[in-house]
Amino acid sequence: MTARLFEPIQLGAVTLANRVVMAPLTRSRALGNLPNDLMVDYYAARADAGLIVTEGVSPSPNGLGYPRIPGLFNQEQAQAWKTVTDAVHQKHGHMFIQLMHTGRVGHMANLPSGARILAPSAVQLSGKMWTDSYGLQDHPVPIEMSEGEIESTLEEYVRSAELAIQAGFDGVELHAANGYLIEQFLNPHVNRRTDQYGGTPENRMRFALEAARRVSERIGGARTGMRVSPYGVFNDTGAFEGIEEFYAELSRKLSQLGLVYIHVVDHGSMGAPQVPWSIKRTIRSNFTGLYILSGGYTAETAERDLLDGKGDLVAFGRYFIANPDLVRKLRAGRELRLPDPATFYTPGAAGYTDY
Ligand SMILES: Cc1cc2nc3c(=O)[nH]c(=O)nc-3n(C[C@H](O)[C@H](O)[C@H](O)COP(=O)(O)O)c2cc1C
């Protein structure tokens, strides 16, 4: 059984061996924000996925809000990432890098010196952030970005995308989901600006669309995707008035920019409210590129939704943590292991390369 999931599919210029995507998974193993040999092993072991999307990687020193997450904004990082992409390509895998700027989600203790916690508005995130030096700390009140800082941050995305291509990635996924910087602009609970980047839906979309436009102009739409999470609640986001029309318009505009895929998060399986099918259907019909389904999928539900035409590829997150050979297991209908959440973000090989 499960046939469609294992059919090849064209994604821009590359042919993926199957429609199984390894979802982006922050694992916090990048000491000094630099990819290392342990990460090479981890990704290479999962190269059977049709497409690997990396963990969130910051395009800026300011976006390294969590401890030990990798960056991609200098040559040293690009060279280190090249060892990862080489290992994955050697095994005939393909790989997009997820550019995740954490924005207000962070703490100064996690950032390199000179970096700053920037966000569309000076609205503090609730809850605490882990720091290796001081344990759990309150999120700080972020600095409201000036228009100049918005401009330089957009250029950081472009520069990072360039470095990604240099580092051998097949493309870039802009992280506009889960309450990180791009979604901080999209969401009116977080974005209180009154200039051209806030207020109306058109203004709140501007940062996301500018990032998508500039990155796709630089590296090509065929190498640019975006991840979104309408109705997501992570990092104090949540639904807002006019959300259906908002994402209808956003997906239409991303389609016009020629992005190769849209990756839609549904964290219903993680305890968040289920994302209504109405909005997924709207995005599906407005966006002419590929659609990646994600959130709580099994072999059976993935196959069902692909056959129903709900999407073109299916991302698996937690199962990929505990089952490096996930594609083989799905194909054989074998039982899947569950990951140990205690080692999701701890440094070292335990719960990372020893499944
Ligand atoms: C440990 C962990 C880290 C994650 N890190 C990221 C991330 O860096 N970027 C992102 O977009 N989503 C991230 N997610 C969300 C996953 O990509 C995925 O959407 C989620 O796990 C639901 O899919 P699943 O039910 O197949 O696990 C993370 C999830 C987990 C469990």
Short mmCIF file of N, CA and C and ligand atoms in Angstrom, two decimals, residues 23-27 54-56 98 100 173 175 177-178 227 265-267 269-270 294-297 315-319 321 344-345, ligand 1:
data_model
loop_
_atom_site.label_atom_id
_atom_site.label_comp_id
_atom_site.label_asym_id
_atom_site.label_seq_id
_atom_site.Cartn_x
_atom_site.Cartn_y
_atom_site.Cartn_z
N ALA A 23 10.36 17.43 8.13
CA ALA A 23 9.94 18.76 8.58
C ALA A 23 11.10 19.47 9.29
N PRO A 24 11.10 20.79 9.28
CA PRO A 24 12.14 21.52 10.01
C PRO A 24 12.05 21.24 11.52
N LEU A 25 13.17 20.88 12.10
CA LEU A 25 13.20 20.50 13.52
C LEU A 25 14.41 21.12 14.20
N THR A 26 14.17 22.10 15.04
CA THR A 26 15.23 22.70 15.84
C THR A 26 15.76 21.66 16.82
N ARG A 27 17.06 21.44 16.85
CA ARG A 27 17.62 20.40 17.71
C ARG A 27 18.75 20.92 18.61
N THR A 54 15.88 21.82 6.70
CA THR A 54 16.70 21.87 7.91
C THR A 54 15.91 22.45 9.08
N GLU A 55 16.46 22.30 10.23
CA GLU A 55 16.04 23.05 11.42
C GLU A 55 16.08 24.54 11.10
N GLY A 56 15.40 25.34 11.90
CA GLY A 56 15.45 26.78 11.72
C GLY A 56 16.88 27.30 11.86
N GLN A 98 15.83 26.08 6.20
CA GLN A 98 14.78 26.95 6.72
C GLN A 98 15.43 28.19 7.36
N MET A 100 15.10 31.00 9.71
CA MET A 100 14.27 31.35 10.87
C MET A 100 14.95 32.47 11.65
N GLU A 173 13.69 27.79 2.56
CA GLU A 173 12.31 27.93 3.05
C GLU A 173 12.28 29.11 4.02
N HIS A 175 10.77 30.98 6.92
CA HIS A 175 9.91 30.58 8.05
C HIS A 175 8.99 31.74 8.42
N ALA A 177 6.09 31.08 9.98
CA ALA A 177 5.14 30.38 10.84
C ALA A 177 5.58 30.46 12.30
N ASN A 178 4.75 29.90 13.16
CA ASN A 178 5.11 29.62 14.56
C ASN A 178 5.58 30.83 15.38
N ARG A 227 6.96 28.75 4.73
CA ARG A 227 6.14 28.00 5.69
C ARG A 227 5.24 28.96 6.44
N VAL A 265 1.50 24.58 8.15
CA VAL A 265 1.59 23.92 9.46
C VAL A 265 0.21 23.76 10.07
N ASP A 266 -0.08 22.56 10.58
CA ASP A 266 -1.26 22.35 11.41
C ASP A 266 -0.78 21.66 12.69
N HIS A 267 -0.73 22.41 13.78
CA HIS A 267 -0.22 21.83 15.02
C HIS A 267 -1.32 21.30 15.92
N SER A 269 -2.06 18.34 16.09
CA SER A 269 -1.51 17.11 16.67
C SER A 269 -0.60 17.41 17.86
N MET A 270 -0.23 18.69 18.04
CA MET A 270 0.65 19.05 19.15
C MET A 270 -0.13 19.79 20.23
N SER A 294 1.47 19.28 6.57
CA SER A 294 2.29 18.93 7.73
C SER A 294 1.50 18.98 9.03
N GLY A 295 1.88 18.11 9.94
CA GLY A 295 1.27 18.09 11.27
C GLY A 295 0.50 16.82 11.56
N GLY A 296 1.12 15.92 12.32
CA GLY A 296 0.41 14.74 12.82
C GLY A 296 0.16 13.66 11.79
N TYR A 297 0.94 13.63 10.72
CA TYR A 297 0.68 12.63 9.68
C TYR A 297 1.25 11.26 10.00
N ALA A 315 5.02 16.44 5.10
CA ALA A 315 6.15 16.55 6.02
C ALA A 315 5.88 15.76 7.29
N PHE A 316 6.93 15.10 7.77
CA PHE A 316 6.88 14.37 9.04
C PHE A 316 7.93 14.99 9.95
N GLY A 317 7.55 15.29 11.17
CA GLY A 317 8.47 15.91 12.11
C GLY A 317 8.98 14.92 13.13
N ARG A 318 8.19 14.70 14.18
CA ARG A 318 8.66 13.88 15.30
C ARG A 318 9.06 12.47 14.89
N TYR A 319 8.35 11.89 13.92
CA TYR A 319 8.73 10.53 13.50
C TYR A 319 10.14 10.50 12.90
N ILE A 321 12.60 12.25 13.93
CA ILE A 321 13.59 12.30 15.01
C ILE A 321 13.95 10.88 15.45
N PHE A 344 15.03 16.53 22.94
CA PHE A 344 14.78 17.33 21.73
C PHE A 344 15.85 18.41 21.54
N TYR A 345 16.20 19.08 22.64
CA TYR A 345 17.05 20.28 22.51
C TYR A 345 18.34 20.21 23.32
C1 LIG B 1 11.69 19.27 18.53
C2 LIG B 1 10.92 20.07 17.53
C3 LIG B 1 11.53 21.15 16.90
C4 LIG B 1 10.85 21.88 15.92
N1 LIG B 1 11.50 22.91 15.28
C5 LIG B 1 10.90 23.54 14.26
C6 LIG B 1 11.60 24.52 13.48
O1 LIG B 1 12.80 24.80 13.68
N2 LIG B 1 10.93 25.14 12.48
C7 LIG B 1 9.62 24.85 12.20
O2 LIG B 1 9.05 25.43 11.28
N3 LIG B 1 8.93 23.93 12.91
C8 LIG B 1 9.54 23.25 13.90
N4 LIG B 1 8.86 22.26 14.57
C9 LIG B 1 7.52 21.84 14.10
C10 LIG B 1 7.65 20.65 13.12
O3 LIG B 1 8.25 21.06 11.91
C11 LIG B 1 6.28 20.02 12.78
O4 LIG B 1 5.47 21.00 12.19
C12 LIG B 1 5.61 19.45 14.02
O5 LIG B 1 6.48 18.57 14.68
C13 LIG B 1 4.32 18.70 13.67
O6 LIG B 1 4.59 17.64 12.79
P1 LIG B 1 4.63 16.10 13.32
O7 LIG B 1 3.28 15.83 13.89
O8 LIG B 1 4.90 15.29 12.07
O9 LIG B 1 5.71 15.99 14.33
C14 LIG B 1 9.51 21.54 15.58
C15 LIG B 1 8.89 20.46 16.24
C16 LIG B 1 9.57 19.72 17.19
C17 LIG B 1 8.90 18.53 17.83
#
